[in-house]
Coordinates of C-alpha atoms in Angstrom, one line a residue:
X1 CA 100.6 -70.1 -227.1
X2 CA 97.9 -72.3 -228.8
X3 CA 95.7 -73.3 -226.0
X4 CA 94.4 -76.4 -224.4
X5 CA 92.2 -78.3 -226.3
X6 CA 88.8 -79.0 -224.5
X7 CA 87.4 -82.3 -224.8
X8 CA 83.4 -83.0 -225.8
X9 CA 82.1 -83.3 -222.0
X10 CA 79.2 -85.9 -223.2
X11 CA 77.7 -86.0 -219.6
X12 CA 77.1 -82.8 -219.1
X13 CA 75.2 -82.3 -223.0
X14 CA 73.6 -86.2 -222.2
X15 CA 71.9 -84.2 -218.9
X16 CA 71.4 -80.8 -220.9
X17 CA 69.6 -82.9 -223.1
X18 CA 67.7 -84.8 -220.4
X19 CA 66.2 -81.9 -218.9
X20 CA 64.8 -80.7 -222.4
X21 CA 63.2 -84.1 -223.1
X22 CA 61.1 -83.7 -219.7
X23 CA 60.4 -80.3 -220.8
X24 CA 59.0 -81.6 -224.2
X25 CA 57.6 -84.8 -222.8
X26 CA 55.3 -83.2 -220.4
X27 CA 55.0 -80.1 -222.5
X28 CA 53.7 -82.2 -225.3
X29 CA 51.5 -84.9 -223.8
X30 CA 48.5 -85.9 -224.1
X31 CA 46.0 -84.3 -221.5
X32 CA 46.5 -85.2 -218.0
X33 CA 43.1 -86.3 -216.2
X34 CA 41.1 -84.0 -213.7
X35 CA 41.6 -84.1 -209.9
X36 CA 38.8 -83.1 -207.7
X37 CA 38.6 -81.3 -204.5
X38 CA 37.2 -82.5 -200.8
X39 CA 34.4 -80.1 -202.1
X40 CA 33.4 -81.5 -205.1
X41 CA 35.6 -78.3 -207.7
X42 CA 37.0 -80.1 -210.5
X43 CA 40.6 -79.1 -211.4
X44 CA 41.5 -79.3 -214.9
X45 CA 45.5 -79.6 -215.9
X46 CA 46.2 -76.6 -218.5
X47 CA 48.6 -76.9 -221.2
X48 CA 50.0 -73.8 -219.4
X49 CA 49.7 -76.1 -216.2
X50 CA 51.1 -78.9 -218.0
X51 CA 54.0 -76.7 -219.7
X52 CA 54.6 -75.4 -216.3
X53 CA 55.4 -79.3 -215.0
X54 CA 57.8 -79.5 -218.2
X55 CA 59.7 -76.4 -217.0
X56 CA 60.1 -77.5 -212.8
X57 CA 61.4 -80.8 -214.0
X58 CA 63.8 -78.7 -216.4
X59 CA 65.5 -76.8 -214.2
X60 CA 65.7 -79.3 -211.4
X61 CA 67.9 -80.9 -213.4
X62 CA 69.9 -78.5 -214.9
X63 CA 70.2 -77.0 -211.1
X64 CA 71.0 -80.1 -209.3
X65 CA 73.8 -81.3 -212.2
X66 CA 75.0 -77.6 -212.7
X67 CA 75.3 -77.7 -216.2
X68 CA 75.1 -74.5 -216.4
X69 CA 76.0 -71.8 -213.8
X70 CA 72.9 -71.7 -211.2
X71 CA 72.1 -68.2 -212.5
X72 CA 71.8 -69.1 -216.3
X73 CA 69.5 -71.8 -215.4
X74 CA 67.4 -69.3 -213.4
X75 CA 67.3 -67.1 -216.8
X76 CA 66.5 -70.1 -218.8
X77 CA 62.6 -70.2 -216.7
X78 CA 62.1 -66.6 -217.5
X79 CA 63.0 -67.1 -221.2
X80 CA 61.2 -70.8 -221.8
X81 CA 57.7 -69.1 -220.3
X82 CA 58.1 -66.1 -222.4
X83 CA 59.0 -68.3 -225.7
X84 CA 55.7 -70.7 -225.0
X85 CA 53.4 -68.3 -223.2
X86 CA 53.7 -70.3 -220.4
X87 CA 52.7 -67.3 -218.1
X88 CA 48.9 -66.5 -218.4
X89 CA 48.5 -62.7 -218.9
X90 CA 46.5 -60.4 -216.8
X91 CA 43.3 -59.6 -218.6
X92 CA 41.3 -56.2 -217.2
X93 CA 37.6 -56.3 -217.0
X94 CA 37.4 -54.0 -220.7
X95 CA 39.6 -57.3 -222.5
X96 CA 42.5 -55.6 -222.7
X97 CA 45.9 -56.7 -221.4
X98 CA 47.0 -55.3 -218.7
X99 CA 50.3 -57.6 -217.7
X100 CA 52.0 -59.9 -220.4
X101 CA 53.4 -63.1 -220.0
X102 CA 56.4 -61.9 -220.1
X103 CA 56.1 -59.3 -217.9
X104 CA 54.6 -61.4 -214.7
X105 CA 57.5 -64.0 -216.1
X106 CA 60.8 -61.9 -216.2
X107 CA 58.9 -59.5 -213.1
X108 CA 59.0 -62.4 -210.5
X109 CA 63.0 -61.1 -211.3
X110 CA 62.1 -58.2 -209.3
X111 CA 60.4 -59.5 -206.8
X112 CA 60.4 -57.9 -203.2
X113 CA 61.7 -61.4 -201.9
X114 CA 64.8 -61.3 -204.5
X115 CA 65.5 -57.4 -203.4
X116 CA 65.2 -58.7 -199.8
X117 CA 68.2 -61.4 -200.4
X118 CA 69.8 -58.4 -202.5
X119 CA 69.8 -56.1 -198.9
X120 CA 70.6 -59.2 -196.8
X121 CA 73.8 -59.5 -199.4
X122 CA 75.1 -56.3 -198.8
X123 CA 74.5 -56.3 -195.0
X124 CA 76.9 -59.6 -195.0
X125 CA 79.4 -57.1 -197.2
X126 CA 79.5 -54.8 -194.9
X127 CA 80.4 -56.7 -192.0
X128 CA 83.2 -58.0 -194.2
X129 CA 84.7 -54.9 -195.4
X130 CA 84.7 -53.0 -192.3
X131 CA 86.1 -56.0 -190.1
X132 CA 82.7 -56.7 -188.0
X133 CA 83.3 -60.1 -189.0
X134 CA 87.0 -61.0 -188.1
X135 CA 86.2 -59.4 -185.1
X136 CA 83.2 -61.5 -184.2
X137 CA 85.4 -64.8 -185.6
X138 CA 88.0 -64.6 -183.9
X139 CA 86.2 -63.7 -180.3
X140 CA 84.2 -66.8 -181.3
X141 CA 87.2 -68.9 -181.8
X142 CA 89.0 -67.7 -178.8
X143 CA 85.9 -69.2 -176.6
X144 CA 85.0 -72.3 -178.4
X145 CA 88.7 -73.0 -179.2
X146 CA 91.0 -75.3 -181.2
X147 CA 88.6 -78.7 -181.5
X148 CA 87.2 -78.6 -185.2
X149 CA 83.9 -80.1 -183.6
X150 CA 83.6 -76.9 -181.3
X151 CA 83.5 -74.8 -184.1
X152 CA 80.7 -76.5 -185.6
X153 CA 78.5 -76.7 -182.4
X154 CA 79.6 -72.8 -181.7
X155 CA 78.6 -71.5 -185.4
X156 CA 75.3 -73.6 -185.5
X157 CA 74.5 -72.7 -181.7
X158 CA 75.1 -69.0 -182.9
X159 CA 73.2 -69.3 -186.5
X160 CA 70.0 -71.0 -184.4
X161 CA 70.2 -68.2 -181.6
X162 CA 70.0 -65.5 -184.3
X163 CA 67.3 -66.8 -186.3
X164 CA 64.5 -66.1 -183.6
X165 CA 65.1 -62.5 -183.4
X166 CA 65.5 -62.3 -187.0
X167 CA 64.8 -63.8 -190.5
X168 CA 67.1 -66.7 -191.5
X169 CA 68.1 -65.2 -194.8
X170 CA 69.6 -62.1 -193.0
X171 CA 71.1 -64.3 -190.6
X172 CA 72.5 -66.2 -193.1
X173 CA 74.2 -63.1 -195.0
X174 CA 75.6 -62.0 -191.9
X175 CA 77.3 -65.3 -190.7
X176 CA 78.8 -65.9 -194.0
X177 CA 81.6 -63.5 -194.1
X178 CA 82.1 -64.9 -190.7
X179 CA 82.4 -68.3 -191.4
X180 CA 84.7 -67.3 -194.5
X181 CA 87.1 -65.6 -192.0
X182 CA 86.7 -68.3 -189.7
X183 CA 87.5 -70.9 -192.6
X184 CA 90.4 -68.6 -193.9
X185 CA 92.4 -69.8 -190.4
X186 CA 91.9 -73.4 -191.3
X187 CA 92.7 -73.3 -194.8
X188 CA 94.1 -70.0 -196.2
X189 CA 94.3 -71.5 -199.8
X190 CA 90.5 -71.2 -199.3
X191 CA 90.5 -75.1 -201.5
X192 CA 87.2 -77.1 -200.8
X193 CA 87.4 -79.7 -197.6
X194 CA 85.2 -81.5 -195.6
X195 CA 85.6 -79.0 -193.0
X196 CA 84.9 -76.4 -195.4
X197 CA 81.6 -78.6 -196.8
X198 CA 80.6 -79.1 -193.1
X199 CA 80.6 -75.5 -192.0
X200 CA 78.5 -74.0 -194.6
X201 CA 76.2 -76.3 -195.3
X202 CA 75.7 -77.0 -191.8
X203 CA 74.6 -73.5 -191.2
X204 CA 72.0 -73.3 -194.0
X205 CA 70.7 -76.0 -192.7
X206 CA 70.9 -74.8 -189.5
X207 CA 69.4 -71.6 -190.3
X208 CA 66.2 -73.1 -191.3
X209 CA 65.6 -75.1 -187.8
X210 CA 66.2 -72.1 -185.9
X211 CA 63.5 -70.1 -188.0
X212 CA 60.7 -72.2 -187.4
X213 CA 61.3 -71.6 -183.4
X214 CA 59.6 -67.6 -183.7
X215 CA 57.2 -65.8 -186.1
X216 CA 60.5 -63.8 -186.6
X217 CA 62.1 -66.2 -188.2
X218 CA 60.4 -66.4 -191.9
X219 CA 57.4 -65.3 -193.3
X220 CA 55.8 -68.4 -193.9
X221 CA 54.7 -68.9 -190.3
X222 CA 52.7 -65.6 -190.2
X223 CA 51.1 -66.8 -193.7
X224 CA 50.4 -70.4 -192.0
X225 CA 48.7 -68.9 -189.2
X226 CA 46.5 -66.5 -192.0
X227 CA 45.3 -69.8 -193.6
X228 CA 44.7 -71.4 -190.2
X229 CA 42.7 -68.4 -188.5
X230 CA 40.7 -68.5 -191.6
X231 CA 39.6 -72.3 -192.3
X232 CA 39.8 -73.3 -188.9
X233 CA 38.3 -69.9 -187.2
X234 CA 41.2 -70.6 -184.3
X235 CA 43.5 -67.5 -183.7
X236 CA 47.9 -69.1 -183.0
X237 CA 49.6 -66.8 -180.9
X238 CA 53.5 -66.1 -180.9
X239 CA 54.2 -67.7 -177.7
X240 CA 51.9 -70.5 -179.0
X241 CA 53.7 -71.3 -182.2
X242 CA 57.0 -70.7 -180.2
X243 CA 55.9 -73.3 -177.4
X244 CA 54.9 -76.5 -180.0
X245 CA 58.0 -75.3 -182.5
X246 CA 61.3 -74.6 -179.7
X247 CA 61.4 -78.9 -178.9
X248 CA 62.0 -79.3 -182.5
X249 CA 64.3 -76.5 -184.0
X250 CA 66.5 -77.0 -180.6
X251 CA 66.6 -80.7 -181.3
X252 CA 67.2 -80.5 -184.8
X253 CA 69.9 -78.2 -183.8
X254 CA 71.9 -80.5 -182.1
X255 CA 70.9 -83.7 -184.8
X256 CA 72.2 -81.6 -187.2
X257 CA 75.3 -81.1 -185.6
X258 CA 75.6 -84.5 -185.4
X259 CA 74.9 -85.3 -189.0
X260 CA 77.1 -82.7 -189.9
X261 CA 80.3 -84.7 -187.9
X262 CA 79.4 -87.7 -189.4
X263 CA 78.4 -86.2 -192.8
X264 CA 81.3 -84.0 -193.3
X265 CA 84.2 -85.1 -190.4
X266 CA 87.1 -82.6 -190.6
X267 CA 89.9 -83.7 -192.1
X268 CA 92.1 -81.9 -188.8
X269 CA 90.2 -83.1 -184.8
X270 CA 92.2 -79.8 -184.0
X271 CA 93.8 -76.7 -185.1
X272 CA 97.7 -76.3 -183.0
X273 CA 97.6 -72.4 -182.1
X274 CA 94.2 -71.3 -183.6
X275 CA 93.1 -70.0 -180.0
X276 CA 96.7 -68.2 -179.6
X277 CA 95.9 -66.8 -183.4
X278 CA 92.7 -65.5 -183.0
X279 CA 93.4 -63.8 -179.8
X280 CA 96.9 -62.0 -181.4
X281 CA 94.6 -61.2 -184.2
X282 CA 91.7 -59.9 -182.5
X283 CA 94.2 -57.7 -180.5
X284 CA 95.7 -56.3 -183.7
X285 CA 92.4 -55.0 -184.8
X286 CA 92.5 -52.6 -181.9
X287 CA 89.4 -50.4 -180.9
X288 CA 86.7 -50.6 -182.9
X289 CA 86.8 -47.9 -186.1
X290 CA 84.0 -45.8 -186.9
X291 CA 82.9 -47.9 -190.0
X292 CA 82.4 -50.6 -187.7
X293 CA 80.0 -48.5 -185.5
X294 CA 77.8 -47.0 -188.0
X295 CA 77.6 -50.7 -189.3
X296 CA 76.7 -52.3 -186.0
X297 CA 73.8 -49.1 -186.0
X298 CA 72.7 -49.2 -188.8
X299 CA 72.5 -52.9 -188.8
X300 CA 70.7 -52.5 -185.5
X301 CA 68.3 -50.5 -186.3
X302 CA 67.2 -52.9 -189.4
X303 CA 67.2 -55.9 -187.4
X304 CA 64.9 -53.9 -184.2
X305 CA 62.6 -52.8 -186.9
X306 CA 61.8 -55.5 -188.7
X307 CA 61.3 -57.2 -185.4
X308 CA 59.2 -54.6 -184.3
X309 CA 56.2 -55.3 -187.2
X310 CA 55.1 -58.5 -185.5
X311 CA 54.6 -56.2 -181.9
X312 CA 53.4 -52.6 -182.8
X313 CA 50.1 -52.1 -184.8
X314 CA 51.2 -49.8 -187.9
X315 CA 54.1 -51.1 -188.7
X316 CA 53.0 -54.5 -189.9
X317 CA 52.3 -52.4 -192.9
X318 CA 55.7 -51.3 -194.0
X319 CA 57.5 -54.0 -196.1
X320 CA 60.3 -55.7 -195.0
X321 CA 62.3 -55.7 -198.2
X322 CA 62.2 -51.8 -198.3
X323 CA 63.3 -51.9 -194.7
X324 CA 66.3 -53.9 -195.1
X325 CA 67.0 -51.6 -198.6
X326 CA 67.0 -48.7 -196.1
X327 CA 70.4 -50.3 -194.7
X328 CA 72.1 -50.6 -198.0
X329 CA 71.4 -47.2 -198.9
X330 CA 72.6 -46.0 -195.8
X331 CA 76.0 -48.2 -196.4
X332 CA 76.9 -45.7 -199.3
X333 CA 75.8 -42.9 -197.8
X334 CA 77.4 -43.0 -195.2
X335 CA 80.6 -44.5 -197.9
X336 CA 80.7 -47.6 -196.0
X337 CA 80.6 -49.4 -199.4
X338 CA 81.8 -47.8 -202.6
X339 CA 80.9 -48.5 -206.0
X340 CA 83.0 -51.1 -206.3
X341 CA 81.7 -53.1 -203.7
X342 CA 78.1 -52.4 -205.6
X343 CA 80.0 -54.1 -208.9
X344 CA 81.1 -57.6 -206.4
X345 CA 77.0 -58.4 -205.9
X346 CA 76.9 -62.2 -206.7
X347 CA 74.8 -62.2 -209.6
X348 CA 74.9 -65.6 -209.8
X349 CA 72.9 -66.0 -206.3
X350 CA 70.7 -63.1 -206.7
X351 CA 69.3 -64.7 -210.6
X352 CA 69.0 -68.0 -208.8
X353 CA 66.4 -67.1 -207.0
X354 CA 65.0 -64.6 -208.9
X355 CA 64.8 -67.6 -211.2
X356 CA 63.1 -70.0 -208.3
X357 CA 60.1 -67.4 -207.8
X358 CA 59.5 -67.1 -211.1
X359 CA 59.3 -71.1 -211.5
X360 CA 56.8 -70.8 -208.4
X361 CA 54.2 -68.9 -209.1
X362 CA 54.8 -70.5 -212.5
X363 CA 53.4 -73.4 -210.8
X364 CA 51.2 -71.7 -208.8
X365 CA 49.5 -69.3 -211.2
X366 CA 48.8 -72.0 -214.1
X367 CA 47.0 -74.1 -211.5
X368 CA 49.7 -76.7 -211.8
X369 CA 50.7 -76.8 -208.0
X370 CA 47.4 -76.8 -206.9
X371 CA 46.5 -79.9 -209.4
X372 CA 49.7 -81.9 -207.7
X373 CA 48.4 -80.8 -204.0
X374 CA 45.2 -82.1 -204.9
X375 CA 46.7 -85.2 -206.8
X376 CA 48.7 -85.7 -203.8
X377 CA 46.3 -85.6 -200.5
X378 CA 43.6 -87.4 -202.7
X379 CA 45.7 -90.2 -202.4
X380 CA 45.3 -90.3 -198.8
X381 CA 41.7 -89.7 -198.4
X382 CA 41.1 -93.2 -196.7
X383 CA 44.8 -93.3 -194.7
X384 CA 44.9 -94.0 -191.3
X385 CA 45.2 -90.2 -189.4
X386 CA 49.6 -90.7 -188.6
X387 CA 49.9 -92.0 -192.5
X388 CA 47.9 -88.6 -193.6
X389 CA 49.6 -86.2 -191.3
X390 CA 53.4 -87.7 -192.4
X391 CA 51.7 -87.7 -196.2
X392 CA 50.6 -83.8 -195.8
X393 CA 54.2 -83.2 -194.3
X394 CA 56.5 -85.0 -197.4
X395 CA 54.4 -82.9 -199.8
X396 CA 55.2 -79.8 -198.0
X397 CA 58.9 -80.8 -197.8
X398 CA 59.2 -82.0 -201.9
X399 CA 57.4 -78.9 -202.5
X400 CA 59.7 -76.6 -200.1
X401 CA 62.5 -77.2 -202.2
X402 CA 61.3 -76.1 -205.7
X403 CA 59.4 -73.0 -204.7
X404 CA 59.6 -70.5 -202.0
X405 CA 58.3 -71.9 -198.9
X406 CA 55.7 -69.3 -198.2
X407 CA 54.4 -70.5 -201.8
X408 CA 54.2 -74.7 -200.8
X409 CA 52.1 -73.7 -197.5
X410 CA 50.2 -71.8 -199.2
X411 CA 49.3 -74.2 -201.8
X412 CA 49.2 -77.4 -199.2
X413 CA 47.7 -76.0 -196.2
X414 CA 44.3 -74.9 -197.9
X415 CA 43.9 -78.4 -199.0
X416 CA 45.5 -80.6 -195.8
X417 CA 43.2 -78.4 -193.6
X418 CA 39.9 -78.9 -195.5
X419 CA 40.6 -83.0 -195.7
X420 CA 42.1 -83.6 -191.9
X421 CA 38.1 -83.0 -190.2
X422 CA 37.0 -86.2 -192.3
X423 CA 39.9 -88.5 -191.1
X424 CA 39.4 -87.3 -187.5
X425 CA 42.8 -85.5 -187.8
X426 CA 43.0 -82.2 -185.8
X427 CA 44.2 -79.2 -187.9
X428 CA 47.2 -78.1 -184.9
X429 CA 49.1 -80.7 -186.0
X430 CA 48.8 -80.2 -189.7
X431 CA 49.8 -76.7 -189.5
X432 CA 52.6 -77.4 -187.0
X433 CA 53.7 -80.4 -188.7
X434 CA 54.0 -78.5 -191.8
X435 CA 55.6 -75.3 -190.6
X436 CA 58.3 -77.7 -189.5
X437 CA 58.9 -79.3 -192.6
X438 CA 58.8 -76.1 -194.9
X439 CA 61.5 -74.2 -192.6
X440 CA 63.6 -77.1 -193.7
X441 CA 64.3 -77.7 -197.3
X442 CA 67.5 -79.6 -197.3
X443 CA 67.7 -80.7 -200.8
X444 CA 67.7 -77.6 -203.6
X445 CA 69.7 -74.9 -203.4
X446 CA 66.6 -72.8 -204.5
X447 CA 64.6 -74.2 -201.7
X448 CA 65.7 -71.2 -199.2
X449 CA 67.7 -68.4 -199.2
X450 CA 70.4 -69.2 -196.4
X451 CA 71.4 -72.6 -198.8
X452 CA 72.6 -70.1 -201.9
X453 CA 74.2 -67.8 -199.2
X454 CA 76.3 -70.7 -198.0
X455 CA 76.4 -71.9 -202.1
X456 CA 78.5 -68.9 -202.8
X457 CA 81.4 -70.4 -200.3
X458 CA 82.5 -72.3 -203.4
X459 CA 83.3 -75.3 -200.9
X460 CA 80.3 -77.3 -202.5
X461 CA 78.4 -78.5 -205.7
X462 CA 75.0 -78.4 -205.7
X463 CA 74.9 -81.9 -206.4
X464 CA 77.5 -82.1 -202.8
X465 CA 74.0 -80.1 -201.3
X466 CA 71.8 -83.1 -202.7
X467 CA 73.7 -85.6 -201.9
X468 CA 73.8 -84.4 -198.1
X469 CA 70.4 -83.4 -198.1
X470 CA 69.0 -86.6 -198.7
X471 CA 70.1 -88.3 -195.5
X472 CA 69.5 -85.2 -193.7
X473 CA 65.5 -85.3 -195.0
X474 CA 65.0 -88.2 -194.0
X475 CA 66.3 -87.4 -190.2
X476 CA 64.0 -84.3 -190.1
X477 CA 60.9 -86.8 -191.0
X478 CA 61.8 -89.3 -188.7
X479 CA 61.9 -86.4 -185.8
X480 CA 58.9 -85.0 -186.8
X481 CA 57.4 -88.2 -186.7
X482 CA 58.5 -88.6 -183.0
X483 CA 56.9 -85.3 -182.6
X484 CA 53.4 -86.1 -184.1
X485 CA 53.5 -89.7 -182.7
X486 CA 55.0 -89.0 -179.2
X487 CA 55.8 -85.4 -177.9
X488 CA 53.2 -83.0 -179.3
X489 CA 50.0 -85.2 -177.4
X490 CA 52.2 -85.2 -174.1
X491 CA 52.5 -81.3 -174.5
X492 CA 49.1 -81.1 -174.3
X493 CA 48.5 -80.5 -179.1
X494 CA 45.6 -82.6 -179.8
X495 CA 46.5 -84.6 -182.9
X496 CA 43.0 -86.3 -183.3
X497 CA 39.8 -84.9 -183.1
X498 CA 37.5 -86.1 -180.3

């Protein structure tokens, strides 16, 4: 049977295309002028800097348009810095070379971050295969009940709630077998709705307003507070951050929620019998199987753990990814998971961002991000102290989505803090202001780990994720604005300096 002929798709080579001419354009130019410092350092552009530039604007377009899978894209960065040397190598102090290009390039791969997702993965596969998850669903369902609008507020309330005892991406991994079971009673064709759209990207987003609320919730926070103790000589304490950052994540919660009804309005107001359903099924599952037990432990002990760091001195030491490893070894020892299950990883989410830590320290390494901070905040040297805060805060959140978020504070904050004395701005609310922000990258799937989690639900494009992110942006910066502007002062944060 001959088979069906495939037309010429001219949009998607016109946009394959597009991203290479950026690449070239930039890669190509002329040199880009200097930028200098609050202190008086001059930053040169690179034509590894400049080459780096090419590449972000590459795959942000092939990512956003999908013209490839997500993955392959990812692949692409590790293969265009190796071809053009992108990547400085490491040089020891006798000449000789001690990392190659392409080894820091294709190593960022391998990162500890990527092999943390990779754990957080399997703990969501877990739940799945051993039934943790209907069972949680349909208990979930038989409280909320049948109203489609109850579901949402009852998965976000839950996704928020986790995420200040423990970090979003694990969160995420562990919800989203749970909102596939909980989806599978809506639709059990599993086809793409609004419903569908609503639930999943609602939680990512979600996910990252719950994990500003606690140091527990990302990494970037305890970072933040590094740069902070160190420029400013002021030590933020957990109950600190948790008092300025609670009002907003709680808020954004329920704005979210919101958005999400307006955004993505179930096709059905109700679903006839689902509370009925979910209770029969729930019953049929019976006790709870031993499986399900050594899951729920070892789960447990992972999540207690990793909590624990923040609390008891010697154990901030031991790294997180190796801890939440520990679980999926224990899966297949104790043959919770079989090799099969190893073989049903999705690749595709695990190279994506493996792919988006390699294009950030890209950026980072070549000197590239630093020259756009710089670029940036120099622009509002003179700006009246509200103008510079909301400035410092949009960089943070165009950053936040192209590179890990740990990465944009890491690059902003420096800079922000050094200015915000000279414009009379205090440095609280630069560092609250752009924890906030960086928690909440609504726009690239690469920007955080909980938005490929809900990617793999198949119930969205990335350019769907855009799209929706967009409006949602803009509703996190008027917010914050309130926050700066309004709520922060009457809380007692001083937003200008005396």
């Amino acid at each position: 049977m001959a088979g069906k002929k495939r037309g010429i798709d001219w949009k998607r080579i016109g946009l394959m295309l597009l991203g290479v001419g950026l690449f070239c354009g930039v890669n190509f130019s002329p040199p880009w002028p200097d930028v200098i410092d609050p202190a008086g350092e001059v930053f040169q552009l690179s034509s590894q800097g400049k080459a780096a530039l090419g590449l972000f604007l590459l795959a942000a377009t092939w990512w956003v348009f999908e013209v490839v899978p997500i993955g392959v894209t990812s692949i692409l960065i590790g293969v265009t810095q190796c071809l053009f040397l992108i990547r400085p190598p490491v040089i020891g102090i006798e000449g000789n070379e001690i990392l190659s290009s392409a080894k820091r390039a294709l190593g960022d791969f391998m990162d500890p971050s990527v092999w943390f997702i990779l754990g957080s993965v399997v703990i969501g596969m877990a739940f799945s295969k051993t039934g943790l998850t209907n069972r949680m669903a349909y208990k979930m369902l038989m409280m909320v009940g049948e109203k489609t609008s109850s579901i949402y507020l009852g998965t976000f309330v839950m996704t928020a709630a986790l995420t200040i005892i423990m970090a979003h991406t694990a969160v995420a991994a562990a919800l989203y077998p749970l909102l596939a079971a909980i989806y599978a009673l809506y639709d059990a064709d599993n086809k793409p709705s609004k419903f569908g759209k609503g639930l999943f990207i609602g939680m990512a987003f979600v996910a990252g307003a719950g994990s500003i609320i606690t140091l527990l919730g990302a990494a970037r926070g305890a970072v933040a507070i590094g740069f902070f103790r160190d420029i400013v000589g002021r030590e933020v304490g957990f109950f600190e951050l948790s008092y300025y950052m609670a009002p907003v994540g709680i808020l954004m919660t329920f704005l979210l929620w919101g958005f999400i009804m307006v955004f993505f309005k179930p096709e059905h107001s109700t679903i006839p019998g689902l509370r009925e359903r979910a209770s029969a099924l729930s019953k049929k599952l019976g006790p709870m199987s031993r499986p399900e037990i050594l899951t729920l432990v070892v789960v447990g002990l992972t999540v207690i753990t990793l909590s624990c760091r923040s609390f008891i001195p010697g154990l901030e030491n031991l790294n997180k990814s190796a801890i939440i490893l520990i679980s999926t070894i224990l899966f297949f020892v104790f043959r919770i998971l079989s090799i099969k299950d190893l073989e049903l990883i999705p690749w595709n989410i695990i190279l994506l961002f493996g792919g988006a830590m390699s294009i950030g320290f890209c950026l980072w390494q070549t000197g590239a991000a630093s020259w756009m901070a710089i670029n940036w905040l120099g622009l509002l040297e003179t700006a009246p102290s509200f103008v510079f805060i909301m400035g410092v805060s949009i960089f943070v959140l165009l950053m936040t989505n192209f590179i890990m978020n740990v990465a944009a504070i890491a690059i902003s904050l420096p800079v922000a803090l050094v200015i915000a004395p000279y414009l009379g701005v205090s440095p609280e609310v630069i560092l609250f202001s752009s924890l906030v922000m960086a928690g909440m990258p609504f726009l690239l799937l690469v920007g955080a780990a909980p938005n490929a989690i809900a990617y793999e639900s198949k119930q969205f494009t990335s350019g769907e994720f855009f799209t929706a992110g967009i409006p949602a942006s803009v509703l996190l910066t008027v917010v914050l604005a309130l926050f700066v502007g309004v709520i922060w002062p009457m809380m007692g944060m001083p937003v200008t300096l005396p």
